[in-house]
Amino acid sequence: MLPLRFRRVTMSARVLVGVKRVIDYAVKIRVKPDRTGVVTDGVKHSMNPFCEIAVEEAVKLKEKKLVKEVVAVSCGPQQVQETIRTALAMGADRGIHVEVSGKDYETLGPLQVSKIFAALAKKEQADLIILGKQAIDDDCNQTGQMTAALLDWPQGTFASEVTLEADKLKVVREIDGGLETIKIKLPAVVTADLRLNTPRYATLPNIMKAKKKKIVNVKPADLGVDVSSRLEVLKVDEPPQRQSGVKVETVHDLVEKLKEAGRI
Amino acid sequence: MAALFKARRALGMVVGHGVRCLSQLAELPELHQMMRQTCRDYAQKELAPIAAQLDKDHRFPAKQVQELGAMGVMAVEVPESLGGAGMDYLAYCLAVEELSRGCASTGVIVSVNNSLYLGPILKFGTEEQKKQWITPFTTGEKVGCFALSEPGNGSDAGAASTLAQREGDEWVLNGTKAWITNCWDASATVVFATTDKSLKHKGISAFLVPMPHPGLSLGKKEDKLGIRASSTANIILEDCRIPLGNMLGERGMGFKIAMQTLDSGRLGIAAQALGIAQAALDCAADYAHKRTAFGAPIGKLQAIQFKLADMALATESARLLTWRAAMLRDAKKPFTKEAAMAKLAASEAATFVSHQAIQVLGGMGYVTDMPAERHYRDARITEIYEGTSEIQRLVIANNILKEYQQ
């Protein structure tokens, strides 16, 4: 007989998955002429690849009947509904669109998003939050960690394997030295790394079903979250152009050149 | 006066059907956009990288066909109750275009299964036939094919010389069918044979034959110019016996079934041609940015710019014709003329665009290092199969003359 707590967690477990709308990974990024940011108008956007992996993991847990409901969440303007629909087409059950637009959206960062997620986790009584480890536009790698801290939940970041064992999550993490395995108690926050899984292609029947699934609109104020930013972007520049290298004749010359450049 | 009325009626067919129609031409509904994106992602990641090798090896992409089956793409229009995706024909055309953009052979495999095999059974089959001959062919595990053409007749479909004679409680088929796409990889075929020679084309009937089957053998695989990953061969019927229940539709209905099937099928081919054209345009435009000559990327030269403009124009025009024909079909309106226009425009666009793409690439266009030569070879068949360009022109002309009937 399973302990009551385990039964409660797995039978009715609700997973929140964050999905971020970012510039598509294949697009060549251009800095705006006024150097305040990058060009986003008319540029192809899609779901952050790590968020795709997060959705896939949540849907797999649901297919294994380890969780009951997968809720896809995205923060941003009207267009993020496309991203939520993609998550629904991959198998999420419903979506929450947190409306943030205009200047607020331009300055939206991990701190505000993690506050939103923390508030939603409490409101939706989530047992698990799965996020991508980072977004490919800002590469912050902060939202998961901040969300866990705000909720005072354990975190399993850079996950390359997640297994539910009784009321604990066994998470194998990719770290600099190799792989680290930890066990954390639910409720918890997990961030997905590249090798966690291979996201599925949305099947046509699932795309059809996604049309009928609900997306609810919520404002940050409704969640008691202030989305104003404490950061100011001073300027955005292209990376420096790659300089051509210099050829030298001997190892001695090489050492001299390196000394000249102050490298040794 | 009558002409004005007819013109207004023709316009009404597009506008009167609802603003939805026109705005769909301008921008696809969200469902279709999502579907298109998922097929595009699949084609980019899973088909494009292997297309050149599939072509070299003349290899049927069995694994990819199964994956596409799991996605619902092998049976787009088939209702969910029978195992399909339950989507409309516009969605199907979008799917075939995006897949063909990655690999034209895979595009035709998907198209033949959907339009030429599942299509007629869905439309003319009994409930029992649908369960037996449709459901197993929706998953990608099995594909079907369509046997109409013969060594002695292609465009002249009414002159079918394959015979079907009734012997007790069996039909016995004898004859040879030619140019059958998918046949070496198929598990069933829709075969057209004459049941009453005296009735000419009204004496042709359609039959469902499983593969393999005693009395049915396959000729050698044709060594084709293009779409080499898809198998094409003769089907030889020698005393091929099938139960009476394997007749599709009524006796003598075969020609009508074939023509209606091809009406839809040619939209699938139009979509395939669009995919090839788009892939060739992608290749040329990319090269125009990268290749420098006379001190600048060749994309700065007007000669190249005019080519790219003409290529894009041809592709986009054909695409809109294809979408419109698909939408008319989905609205259950007559679409024969529009389908013929779409197939004609798209196939001629594919050959034009792929020809010009090689020109833009210059020497690089002639070697297998770049996909331009494969697009050129793949494009050529689209002007021939499922109704040659000449037949399309006849269909269009006949429809126009009927509209202007005195």
XYZ file of C-alpha atoms in Angstrom:
670
model
C 0.000 0.000 0.000
C 1.538 3.302 -1.043
C 1.886 5.948 1.657
C -1.008 8.405 1.523
C 1.296 11.296 0.717
C 2.773 9.536 -2.345
C -0.646 8.613 -3.623
C -1.834 12.184 -3.243
C 1.201 13.582 -5.004
C 1.246 11.273 -7.994
C -2.471 10.858 -8.578
C -3.186 14.553 -8.643
C 0.261 15.974 -9.386
C 0.158 19.134 -11.411
C 3.170 20.278 -13.397
C 3.766 23.867 -14.467
C 5.982 24.204 -17.520
C 7.403 27.535 -18.568
C 7.676 28.171 -22.317
C 9.432 31.255 -23.633
C 8.978 32.771 -27.055
C 12.424 33.615 -28.426
C 14.016 34.467 -31.761
C 14.424 31.198 -33.680
C 17.831 29.583 -33.192
C 18.558 29.537 -36.932
C 18.041 33.283 -37.464
C 21.037 35.555 -37.885
C 20.741 38.140 -35.104
C 21.096 41.788 -36.034
C 21.665 44.638 -33.579
C 19.283 47.582 -33.965
C 20.931 50.715 -35.435
C 20.255 52.633 -32.187
C 22.066 49.854 -30.252
C 19.271 49.480 -27.709
C 18.621 45.881 -28.563
C 18.294 43.374 -31.387
C 15.891 43.463 -34.331
C 12.753 41.474 -33.503
C 10.219 42.911 -35.974
C 9.363 40.470 -38.724
C 11.945 38.040 -37.407
C 11.013 34.380 -37.013
C 10.281 33.404 -33.407
C 9.755 29.971 -31.906
C 9.721 28.164 -28.561
C 13.020 28.223 -26.703
C 14.664 24.831 -27.420
C 15.214 24.113 -23.701
C 11.551 24.883 -23.030
C 10.639 22.297 -25.702
C 12.677 19.767 -23.757
C 10.882 20.820 -20.561
C 7.444 20.335 -22.173
C 8.500 16.943 -23.530
C 9.587 15.799 -20.074
C 6.320 16.924 -18.492
C 4.260 15.205 -21.188
C 6.284 12.009 -20.764
C 5.569 12.062 -17.013
C 1.885 12.408 -17.811
C 2.015 9.525 -20.307
C 3.614 7.366 -17.625
C 0.668 8.403 -15.408
C 3.051 9.862 -12.843
C 1.451 13.292 -13.047
C -2.130 14.258 -13.770
C -1.992 17.629 -15.477
C 0.523 19.654 -17.442
C -0.016 23.416 -17.533
C 1.994 25.499 -20.020
C 2.787 29.056 -18.948
C 4.216 31.937 -20.947
C 4.740 35.617 -20.142
C 4.498 38.229 -22.864
C 2.284 39.900 -25.450
C -0.420 38.351 -27.640
C 2.092 36.476 -29.778
C 3.164 34.172 -26.959
C -0.160 32.387 -27.356
C 1.386 30.677 -30.417
C 4.102 29.309 -28.148
C 1.542 28.091 -25.615
C -0.433 26.428 -28.422
C 2.685 24.609 -29.540
C 3.056 23.274 -25.999
C -0.601 22.211 -26.081
C 0.013 20.460 -29.400
C 2.881 18.569 -27.775
C 0.524 17.308 -25.079
C 0.102 19.961 -22.373
C -3.448 20.073 -21.013
C -4.075 23.795 -20.691
C -2.262 27.099 -20.908
C -1.850 30.273 -18.894
C -0.908 33.455 -20.730
C 0.489 36.082 -18.363
C -0.016 39.326 -20.259
C 3.053 41.544 -20.326
C 3.509 43.954 -23.209
C 5.240 47.077 -24.395
C 8.046 48.502 -22.279
C 7.355 46.002 -19.494
C 7.931 43.149 -21.935
C 11.190 44.649 -23.195
C 12.545 44.795 -19.647
C 11.030 41.518 -18.434
C 13.721 39.340 -16.889
C 14.271 36.281 -14.677
C 13.481 38.074 -11.411
C 9.997 39.164 -12.496
C 9.272 35.881 -14.288
C 10.313 33.834 -11.275
C 7.990 35.921 -9.076
C 5.188 35.225 -11.537
C 5.935 31.500 -11.538
C 6.106 31.397 -7.752
C 2.713 33.108 -7.504
C 1.211 30.774 -10.127
C 2.646 27.704 -8.419
C 0.824 28.667 -5.234
C -2.383 29.618 -7.052
C -2.467 26.427 -9.161
C -1.175 24.260 -6.307
C 1.558 22.892 -8.513
C 3.725 20.024 -7.324
C 6.454 20.389 -9.892
C 7.799 23.188 -12.059
C 9.883 22.261 -15.098
C 11.691 25.031 -16.960
C 14.341 25.116 -19.625
C 17.766 25.641 -18.071
C 18.144 28.953 -19.915
C 16.702 30.940 -22.800
C 18.750 31.236 -25.961
C 18.202 34.981 -26.186
C 19.472 36.212 -22.822
C 21.267 33.028 -21.688
C 20.489 34.073 -18.082
C 20.108 30.613 -16.528
C 18.441 32.202 -13.481
C 14.669 31.778 -13.597
C 14.591 28.182 -12.331
C 16.926 28.885 -9.450
C 15.147 32.121 -8.449
C 11.728 30.440 -8.603
C 12.883 27.665 -6.299
C 14.347 30.196 -3.856
C 11.165 32.313 -3.794
C 9.067 29.216 -3.108
C 11.643 27.719 -0.755
C 11.475 24.541 -2.856
C 14.401 22.253 -3.691
C 15.850 22.534 -7.193
C 17.340 20.056 -9.668
C 18.986 22.145 -12.370
C 20.738 21.092 -15.623
C 18.766 17.853 -15.474
C 19.766 15.167 -17.955
C 17.580 12.539 -16.303
C 14.554 12.793 -14.024
C 12.969 9.835 -12.231
C 10.074 9.900 -9.808
C 10.786 7.587 -6.867
C 8.025 7.530 -4.237
C 7.665 11.196 -3.216
C 11.157 12.118 -4.278
C 12.676 13.124 -7.583
C 15.969 11.589 -8.548
C 17.708 14.118 -10.762
C 20.926 13.465 -12.654
C 22.574 16.821 -13.232
C 25.141 17.775 -15.845
C 27.933 19.609 -14.062
C 31.421 20.660 -15.106
C 33.072 17.586 -13.624
C 30.593 15.082 -15.062
C 27.239 13.924 -13.706
C 25.820 14.493 -10.240
C 22.826 12.577 -8.913
C 20.627 14.166 -6.275
C 17.334 13.274 -4.633
C 14.917 16.101 -3.933
C 11.497 16.098 -2.313
C 8.422 17.303 -4.113
C 7.295 20.003 -4.611
C 10.391 21.033 -6.552
C 11.781 22.979 -9.496
C 13.658 21.201 -12.294
C 15.459 22.860 -15.181
C 15.981 20.885 -18.362
C 19.331 20.460 -20.041
C 20.011 19.376 -23.611
C 20.273 15.641 -23.102
C 17.166 15.217 -20.968
C 15.110 14.040 -23.951
C 14.361 14.577 -27.649
C 11.221 16.693 -28.025
C 8.485 15.134 -30.128
C 7.074 16.618 -33.322
C 3.501 17.765 -32.775
C 1.273 15.208 -34.472
C -1.600 16.395 -36.628
C -4.289 14.928 -34.355
C -2.654 16.675 -31.376
C -2.572 19.967 -33.240
C -6.299 19.522 -33.832
C -6.863 18.734 -30.140
C -4.790 21.770 -29.107
C -7.370 24.000 -30.743
C -9.928 22.906 -28.127
C -7.642 23.251 -25.095
C -8.076 26.382 -22.967
C -5.630 29.238 -22.573
C -6.472 31.534 -19.671
C -5.298 35.173 -19.599
C -3.846 36.541 -16.387
C -2.248 39.899 -15.533
C 0.868 40.122 -13.321
C -1.033 42.532 -11.050
C -3.644 39.779 -10.455
C -0.817 37.669 -9.083
C 0.501 40.519 -6.982
C 3.670 40.800 -9.032
C 5.337 44.069 -9.999
C 7.041 43.584 -13.363
C 8.992 46.834 -13.374
C 12.667 46.250 -13.891
C 15.574 47.305 -11.716
C 17.973 46.860 -14.632
C 18.719 49.315 -17.383
C 20.270 48.225 -20.653
C 22.943 50.787 -21.531
C 23.867 49.478 -24.958
C 23.895 46.384 -27.133
C 26.786 45.723 -29.508
C 27.783 43.042 -31.971
C 30.595 40.795 -30.788
C 33.975 42.153 -31.940
C 34.900 41.134 -35.475
C 37.242 38.228 -35.547
C 40.768 39.445 -36.274
C 42.925 37.393 -38.571
C 45.706 35.478 -36.929
C 49.460 35.790 -37.293
C 51.786 33.039 -38.502
C 55.172 32.583 -36.844
C 58.184 30.502 -37.909
C 59.414 28.970 -34.672
C 58.296 28.088 -31.171
C 60.643 30.807 -29.891
C 58.787 33.407 -31.991
C 55.499 32.082 -30.659
C 56.605 32.548 -27.041
C 57.863 36.074 -27.830
C 54.577 37.035 -29.500
C 52.565 35.687 -26.573
C 54.731 37.673 -24.143
C 54.245 40.803 -26.272
C 50.488 40.370 -26.155
C 50.705 40.031 -22.405
C 49.255 36.554 -22.520
C 52.106 34.884 -20.582
C -25.520 39.993 -69.951
C -25.138 36.263 -69.482
C -21.363 36.678 -69.436
C -21.633 39.334 -66.709
C -23.868 37.074 -64.668
C -21.431 34.196 -65.046
C -18.508 36.416 -64.070
C -20.362 37.596 -60.980
C -21.171 34.019 -60.090
C -17.533 33.034 -60.493
C -16.485 35.887 -58.207
C -19.221 34.950 -55.791
C -17.772 31.480 -55.517
C -14.710 32.996 -53.904
C -16.096 36.005 -52.050
C -19.612 34.727 -51.382
C -18.273 31.685 -49.631
C -17.187 34.045 -46.920
C -14.433 36.450 -46.073
C -12.745 33.480 -44.460
C -11.799 32.215 -47.895
C -10.065 35.377 -49.027
C -8.293 35.967 -45.757
C -7.131 32.372 -45.821
C -5.372 33.183 -49.068
C -3.745 36.125 -47.337
C -2.816 34.324 -44.134
C -3.452 30.787 -43.095
C -5.558 29.989 -40.012
C -3.573 29.176 -36.862
C -4.262 25.449 -37.081
C -2.816 25.293 -40.574
C 0.158 27.427 -39.601
C 0.993 25.072 -36.743
C 0.610 22.079 -39.003
C 2.798 23.652 -41.641
C 5.436 24.469 -39.056
C 5.577 20.954 -37.658
C 5.977 19.501 -41.168
C 8.616 22.105 -41.998
C 10.537 21.277 -38.814
C 10.363 17.573 -39.598
C 11.472 18.089 -43.202
C 14.361 20.331 -42.184
C 15.650 18.068 -39.438
C 14.855 14.579 -40.677
C 14.455 14.679 -44.459
C 16.741 17.344 -45.873
C 19.919 15.868 -44.329
C 19.313 12.424 -45.863
C 17.639 13.367 -49.149
C 20.825 13.313 -51.216
C 21.813 9.890 -49.905
C 18.303 8.482 -50.380
C 18.498 9.667 -53.980
C 21.928 8.090 -54.521
C 20.888 4.779 -52.966
C 17.406 4.733 -54.545
C 16.322 3.849 -51.002
C 12.731 3.957 -49.702
C 12.723 6.033 -46.495
C 10.874 3.410 -44.443
C 11.785 4.853 -41.034
C 10.706 8.352 -42.006
C 7.444 7.069 -43.518
C 6.667 5.377 -40.199
C 7.477 8.556 -38.278
C 5.263 10.536 -40.634
C 2.543 7.954 -40.102
C 2.801 8.478 -36.339
C 2.397 12.203 -36.952
C -0.772 11.569 -38.923
C 0.691 12.822 -42.192
C 0.158 9.565 -44.123
C -3.631 9.959 -43.771
C -4.356 13.665 -43.399
C -7.931 13.702 -44.640
C -8.960 10.313 -43.221
C -11.353 10.796 -40.296
C -10.010 10.063 -36.809
C -12.456 7.172 -36.464
C -10.511 5.354 -39.179
C -7.093 6.313 -37.795
C -6.377 9.469 -39.757
C -5.699 13.052 -38.745
C -9.130 14.319 -39.736
C -7.849 17.528 -41.299
C -8.795 19.254 -44.529
C -7.252 19.205 -47.995
C -5.567 22.579 -47.551
C -3.716 21.120 -44.571
C -2.714 18.128 -46.697
C -1.352 20.343 -49.487
C 0.663 22.322 -46.936
C 2.069 19.096 -45.497
C 3.127 17.732 -48.884
C 4.751 21.021 -49.866
C 6.782 21.270 -46.680
C 7.875 17.630 -46.821
C 8.790 17.881 -50.514
C 10.892 20.909 -49.689
C 13.046 18.529 -47.652
C 12.822 15.461 -49.891
C 10.720 15.306 -53.083
C 10.638 11.507 -53.072
C 9.167 11.439 -49.562
C 6.654 14.048 -50.730
C 5.383 11.835 -53.540
C 5.274 8.766 -51.289
C 3.061 10.715 -48.876
C 0.990 12.149 -51.728
C 0.331 8.841 -53.481
C -0.708 7.179 -50.220
C -3.040 10.021 -49.267
C -4.590 11.067 -52.578
C -4.329 8.131 -54.923
C -4.757 5.206 -52.549
C -6.718 6.380 -49.478
C -8.621 9.013 -51.475
C -10.752 6.771 -53.715
C -11.396 4.223 -50.951
C -12.534 6.990 -48.626
C -14.867 8.344 -51.278
C -16.185 5.189 -52.925
C -15.530 2.380 -50.471
C -18.060 0.542 -48.315
C -17.731 0.770 -44.525
C -16.230 -2.703 -44.493
C -13.728 -1.847 -47.213
C -12.737 1.320 -45.383
C -11.937 -0.609 -42.200
C -9.939 -3.223 -44.072
C -8.127 -1.089 -46.612
C -7.790 2.295 -44.893
C -6.993 1.893 -41.195
C -3.821 -0.228 -41.587
C -2.543 2.325 -44.118
C -2.762 5.356 -41.854
C 0.121 4.555 -39.527
C 3.027 4.553 -41.952
C 3.466 0.784 -41.486
C 1.854 0.135 -44.858
C 1.569 2.267 -47.970
C -0.688 1.862 -50.963
C -0.431 2.590 -54.675
C -2.614 3.390 -57.675
C -2.491 1.334 -60.889
C -4.134 3.093 -63.816
C -1.505 3.640 -66.506
C -0.472 0.803 -68.811
C 2.397 0.339 -71.241
C -0.121 1.029 -74.017
C -1.937 3.993 -72.478
C -1.111 6.845 -70.110
C -3.036 9.956 -71.036
C -5.541 7.780 -72.908
C -6.852 6.301 -69.647
C -10.105 5.179 -71.232
C -8.280 2.640 -73.370
C -7.402 0.340 -70.467
C -6.587 -3.119 -71.777
C -6.219 -4.853 -68.418
C -9.156 -7.248 -68.207
C -11.298 -8.311 -65.263
C -13.438 -11.372 -65.815
C -15.913 -12.769 -63.363
C -15.473 -16.462 -62.587
C -17.937 -17.654 -59.973
C -17.321 -15.700 -56.789
C -14.040 -14.213 -57.933
C -12.747 -11.558 -60.248
C -9.785 -12.639 -62.361
C -7.435 -9.857 -63.459
C -5.069 -10.069 -66.410
C -2.845 -7.374 -67.824
C 0.055 -5.079 -67.121
C 0.113 -1.732 -65.383
C 3.020 0.659 -65.852
C 4.749 3.485 -63.981
C 3.259 2.589 -60.606
C 4.730 4.783 -57.855
C 5.385 3.085 -54.477
C 4.656 -0.395 -55.853
C 7.807 -2.115 -54.593
C 7.035 -0.849 -51.075
C 3.234 -1.092 -51.161
C 0.932 -3.502 -49.347
C -2.135 -2.861 -51.495
C -3.170 -1.258 -54.760
C -6.213 0.236 -56.437
C -6.262 -1.355 -59.919
C -8.361 -0.281 -62.896
C -9.477 -2.988 -65.309
C -12.038 -3.389 -68.074
C -15.100 -5.395 -67.125
C -16.998 -4.622 -70.351
C -14.812 -3.870 -73.347
C -17.776 -2.890 -75.504
C -18.669 -0.002 -73.170
C -15.226 1.538 -73.727
C -14.356 3.857 -70.810
C -17.708 3.235 -69.161
C -16.745 -0.415 -68.927
C -13.801 0.115 -66.590
C -14.052 -0.865 -62.933
C -11.835 -0.361 -59.904
C -10.508 -3.163 -57.712
C -8.595 -3.461 -54.451
C -5.742 -5.967 -54.521
C -3.478 -6.774 -51.560
C 0.269 -6.989 -52.118
C 1.859 -9.468 -52.314
C -0.835 -11.647 -53.861
C -0.771 -14.732 -56.062
C -0.999 -13.657 -59.679
C 0.446 -10.219 -58.994
C 4.098 -9.659 -59.703
C 6.273 -6.589 -60.001
C 8.461 -5.567 -62.894
C 11.977 -4.305 -62.400
C 12.377 -0.985 -60.603
C 12.698 1.795 -63.127
C 15.996 3.681 -63.059
C 14.626 7.205 -63.062
C 16.034 10.678 -63.581
C 14.618 11.905 -60.287
C 12.477 11.037 -57.208
C 14.697 7.979 -56.976
C 13.894 7.105 -53.368
C 10.368 6.289 -54.518
C 10.039 2.993 -56.367
C 8.385 2.903 -59.796
C 7.705 -0.291 -61.704
C 5.204 -2.340 -63.685
C 2.547 -4.414 -61.964
C 1.899 -7.622 -63.872
C -1.397 -9.391 -63.318
C -1.585 -13.011 -64.474
C -4.729 -14.800 -63.410
C -4.839 -12.660 -60.298
C -7.903 -13.770 -58.357
C -9.697 -11.519 -55.868
C -13.028 -11.876 -54.047
C -16.073 -10.085 -55.467
C -16.079 -7.833 -52.400
C -12.832 -6.283 -53.636
C -14.536 -4.222 -56.317
C -14.406 -0.547 -55.383
C -17.605 1.309 -56.187
C -20.056 0.033 -58.777
C -19.262 -1.927 -61.918
C -18.386 0.469 -64.734
C -17.618 3.274 -62.310
C -13.838 2.882 -62.683
C -13.181 5.726 -65.094
C -15.207 8.152 -63.007
C -13.344 7.020 -59.860
C -10.005 7.464 -61.627
C -10.792 10.929 -62.933
C -12.142 12.199 -59.625
C -9.187 10.709 -57.775
C -6.751 12.369 -60.135
C -8.526 15.716 -59.732
C -7.536 15.635 -56.069
C -4.263 13.845 -56.648
C -3.016 16.582 -58.900
C -3.237 19.018 -56.005
C -0.898 16.735 -54.091
C 1.520 16.846 -57.010
C 1.085 20.609 -57.281
C 2.104 20.755 -53.624
C 5.094 18.508 -54.280
C 6.167 20.730 -57.185
C 5.843 23.797 -54.932
C 8.098 22.158 -52.378
C 10.736 21.432 -55.011
C 10.480 24.967 -56.386
C 10.814 26.442 -52.904
C 13.822 24.271 -52.098
C 15.500 25.348 -55.345
C 14.730 29.000 -54.591
C 16.126 28.597 -51.041
C 19.320 27.165 -52.526
C 19.711 29.913 -55.117
C 18.927 32.810 -52.775
C 21.348 31.502 -50.155
C 24.067 31.160 -52.790
C 23.377 34.686 -54.080
C 24.286 36.019 -50.628
C 27.438 33.996 -50.249
C 29.043 33.787 -53.694
C 31.084 36.853 -54.619
C 32.036 37.909 -58.114
C 33.261 41.255 -59.430
C 33.912 42.305 -55.847
C 30.458 41.781 -54.345
C 27.927 39.039 -53.553
C 26.209 38.049 -56.798
C 22.879 38.917 -55.183
C 23.788 42.544 -55.893
C 23.772 41.933 -59.647
C 20.536 42.723 -61.456
C 20.809 39.628 -63.621
C 20.625 37.444 -60.524
C 17.996 39.658 -58.864
C 15.675 39.404 -61.860
C 16.059 35.648 -61.857
C 15.240 35.400 -58.147
C 12.233 37.684 -58.586
C 10.865 35.586 -61.460
C 11.474 32.394 -59.502
C 9.685 33.705 -56.406
C 6.811 35.047 -58.495
C 6.282 31.741 -60.301
C 6.319 29.825 -57.014
C 4.012 32.180 -55.122
C 1.485 32.374 -57.980
C 1.324 28.604 -58.237
C 1.011 28.360 -54.464
C -2.031 30.621 -54.360
C -3.660 28.635 -57.179
C -3.020 25.450 -55.228
C -4.441 26.840 -51.994
C -7.512 28.163 -53.788
C -8.212 24.827 -55.472
C -7.777 23.043 -52.126
C -10.145 25.474 -50.418
C -12.760 25.001 -53.136
C -12.483 21.249 -52.679
C -12.824 21.617 -48.903
C -15.925 23.742 -49.461
C -17.278 20.935 -51.676
C -17.402 23.289 -54.657
C -16.325 22.272 -58.174
C -12.556 22.507 -58.383
C -11.518 20.546 -61.494
C -10.442 23.577 -63.503
C -8.620 25.178 -60.566
C -6.850 21.917 -59.704
C -5.639 21.557 -63.291
C -4.449 25.167 -63.260
C -2.651 24.611 -59.967
C -0.878 21.457 -61.135
C 0.094 23.048 -64.442
C 1.356 26.232 -62.829
C 3.202 24.475 -60.015
C 4.917 21.873 -62.175
C 6.034 24.433 -64.743
C 7.185 26.645 -61.854
C 9.213 23.754 -60.424
C 11.032 23.095 -63.681
C 11.576 26.810 -64.306
C 12.789 27.572 -60.788
C 15.102 24.563 -60.550
C 16.509 25.333 -64.002
C 17.253 28.919 -62.963
C 18.626 27.778 -59.630
C 21.329 25.801 -61.433
C 22.017 28.888 -63.516
C 22.442 31.030 -60.399
C 24.802 28.464 -58.904
C 26.804 28.182 -62.083
C 29.233 25.289 -62.030
C 28.266 24.438 -58.450
C 24.728 23.844 -59.674
C 25.903 21.041 -61.906
C 27.573 18.909 -59.234
C 26.085 16.747 -56.532
C 27.748 18.765 -53.755
C 24.800 21.138 -53.963
C 21.140 20.042 -54.029
C 20.298 22.186 -57.083
C 20.929 19.345 -59.529
C 18.661 17.017 -57.533
C 15.850 19.598 -57.525
C 16.250 19.903 -61.314
C 15.959 16.146 -61.738
C 13.107 15.804 -59.246
C 11.109 18.659 -60.778
C 10.898 17.199 -64.253
C 8.417 14.419 -63.462
C 5.867 16.814 -62.004
C 4.993 17.954 -65.526
C 4.299 14.375 -66.533
C 2.646 12.225 -63.909
C -0.924 12.487 -62.624
C -1.879 14.210 -65.835
C 0.655 15.659 -68.250
C 0.799 19.412 -68.749
C -0.925 18.845 -72.088
C -3.821 17.053 -70.430
C -4.082 19.837 -67.835
C -4.401 22.362 -70.644
C -7.178 20.278 -72.210
C -9.007 20.089 -68.882
C -8.743 23.835 -68.373
C -9.840 24.592 -71.944
C -12.802 22.246 -71.739
C -13.946 23.902 -68.526
C -13.583 27.380 -69.961
C -15.489 26.484 -73.109
C -18.247 25.007 -70.960
C -18.441 28.244 -68.957
C -18.853 30.208 -72.137
C -21.309 27.728 -73.677
C -23.554 29.422 -76.232
